[in-house]
Amino acid sequence: MRIERTVRFKREFKGLPESLKRRAEKQLTLFFQNPRHPSLRITKMEGTKDIWEGRITKAHRFTFQIREDTCLLRRIGSHDILKTP
């Protein structure tokens, strides 16, 4: 599966504190290896057809879409900010 990142995802990732970047990298690596890993707590975002979110920390998430053979990483940041697609 190919991995793509939106410009927004790249910008939001760049703005994360270093400790959160390391945690995000760890969780994203886990996601690419095993998207069903329990620590990711993957769930469909409410009110959307095909946008999903995964857990980085208790307060931080990343969102993504799967289209054919591509995983598009859409957003990354605090859970409260990501409530809107």
Short mmCIF file of C-alpha atoms in Angstrom, two decimals:
data_model
loop_
_atom_site.label_atom_id
_atom_site.label_comp_id
_atom_site.label_asym_id
_atom_site.label_seq_id
_atom_site.Cartn_x
_atom_site.Cartn_y
_atom_site.Cartn_z
CA MET A 1 0.00 0.00 0.00
CA ARG A 2 1.26 3.47 -0.86
CA ILE A 3 1.33 6.18 1.80
CA GLU A 4 0.60 9.80 0.94
CA ARG A 5 0.42 12.84 3.20
CA THR A 6 -1.62 15.96 2.62
CA VAL A 7 0.10 19.34 2.79
CA ARG A 8 -1.96 19.99 5.91
CA PHE A 9 -0.74 16.76 7.55
CA LYS A 10 2.89 17.68 6.80
CA ARG A 11 2.42 21.18 8.23
CA GLU A 12 0.65 19.93 11.36
CA PHE A 13 3.26 17.21 11.93
CA LYS A 14 6.07 19.74 11.59
CA GLY A 15 4.42 21.90 14.27
CA LEU A 16 4.23 19.14 16.88
CA PRO A 17 6.58 19.21 19.88
CA GLU A 18 9.54 16.82 19.44
CA SER A 19 8.29 14.36 22.07
CA LEU A 20 4.91 14.13 20.34
CA LYS A 21 6.59 13.73 16.93
CA ARG A 22 8.50 10.72 18.26
CA ARG A 23 5.32 9.21 19.66
CA ALA A 24 3.48 9.89 16.38
CA GLU A 25 6.27 8.25 14.37
CA LYS A 26 6.06 5.20 16.61
CA GLN A 27 2.28 4.93 16.25
CA LEU A 28 2.36 5.54 12.49
CA THR A 29 4.99 2.83 12.06
CA LEU A 30 2.77 0.50 14.05
CA PHE A 31 -0.20 1.52 11.89
CA PHE A 32 1.69 0.69 8.68
CA GLN A 33 2.77 -2.68 10.09
CA ASN A 34 -0.55 -3.65 11.69
CA PRO A 35 -3.50 -1.25 11.30
CA ARG A 36 -5.56 -3.43 13.63
CA HIS A 37 -3.20 -3.05 16.58
CA PRO A 38 -5.31 -2.35 19.70
CA SER A 39 -3.22 0.64 20.86
CA LEU A 40 -4.22 2.56 17.71
CA ARG A 41 -7.92 2.34 18.52
CA ILE A 42 -8.88 2.95 14.88
CA THR A 43 -12.44 4.26 14.57
CA LYS A 44 -14.52 5.83 11.84
CA MET A 45 -15.05 9.56 12.33
CA GLU A 46 -18.64 10.48 13.06
CA GLY A 47 -20.49 12.10 10.20
CA THR A 48 -18.10 10.90 7.50
CA LYS A 49 -18.24 8.13 4.93
CA ASP A 50 -14.62 7.18 4.66
CA ILE A 51 -12.45 9.12 7.12
CA TRP A 52 -10.89 7.20 9.98
CA GLU A 53 -8.86 8.23 13.01
CA GLY A 54 -6.10 6.54 14.95
CA ARG A 55 -4.72 7.26 18.39
CA ILE A 56 -1.29 8.74 19.07
CA THR A 57 -1.88 9.61 22.73
CA LYS A 58 -4.96 10.01 24.86
CA ALA A 59 -5.33 13.57 23.56
CA HIS A 60 -3.85 13.31 20.04
CA ARG A 61 -5.02 11.60 16.86
CA PHE A 62 -4.26 11.25 13.17
CA THR A 63 -6.88 10.95 10.44
CA PHE A 64 -6.69 9.04 7.19
CA GLN A 65 -8.58 7.70 4.20
CA ILE A 66 -8.02 4.51 2.23
CA ARG A 67 -8.52 4.82 -1.51
CA GLU A 68 -7.79 1.74 -3.59
CA ASP A 69 -4.09 1.02 -2.88
CA THR A 70 -3.30 4.33 -1.14
CA CYS A 71 -3.52 5.47 2.48
CA LEU A 72 -3.89 9.24 2.62
CA LEU A 73 -2.81 10.75 5.95
CA ARG A 74 -5.03 13.81 6.28
CA ARG A 75 -4.50 15.48 9.66
CA ILE A 76 -2.58 15.08 12.91
CA GLY A 77 -3.02 16.91 16.20
CA SER A 78 -5.15 17.25 19.28
CA HIS A 79 -8.33 15.23 19.41
CA ASP A 80 -10.46 18.36 19.85
CA ILE A 81 -9.11 20.06 16.73
CA LEU A 82 -9.62 16.98 14.57
CA LYS A 83 -13.31 16.57 15.33
CA THR A 84 -14.10 18.18 11.99
CA PRO A 85 -13.03 16.36 8.82
#
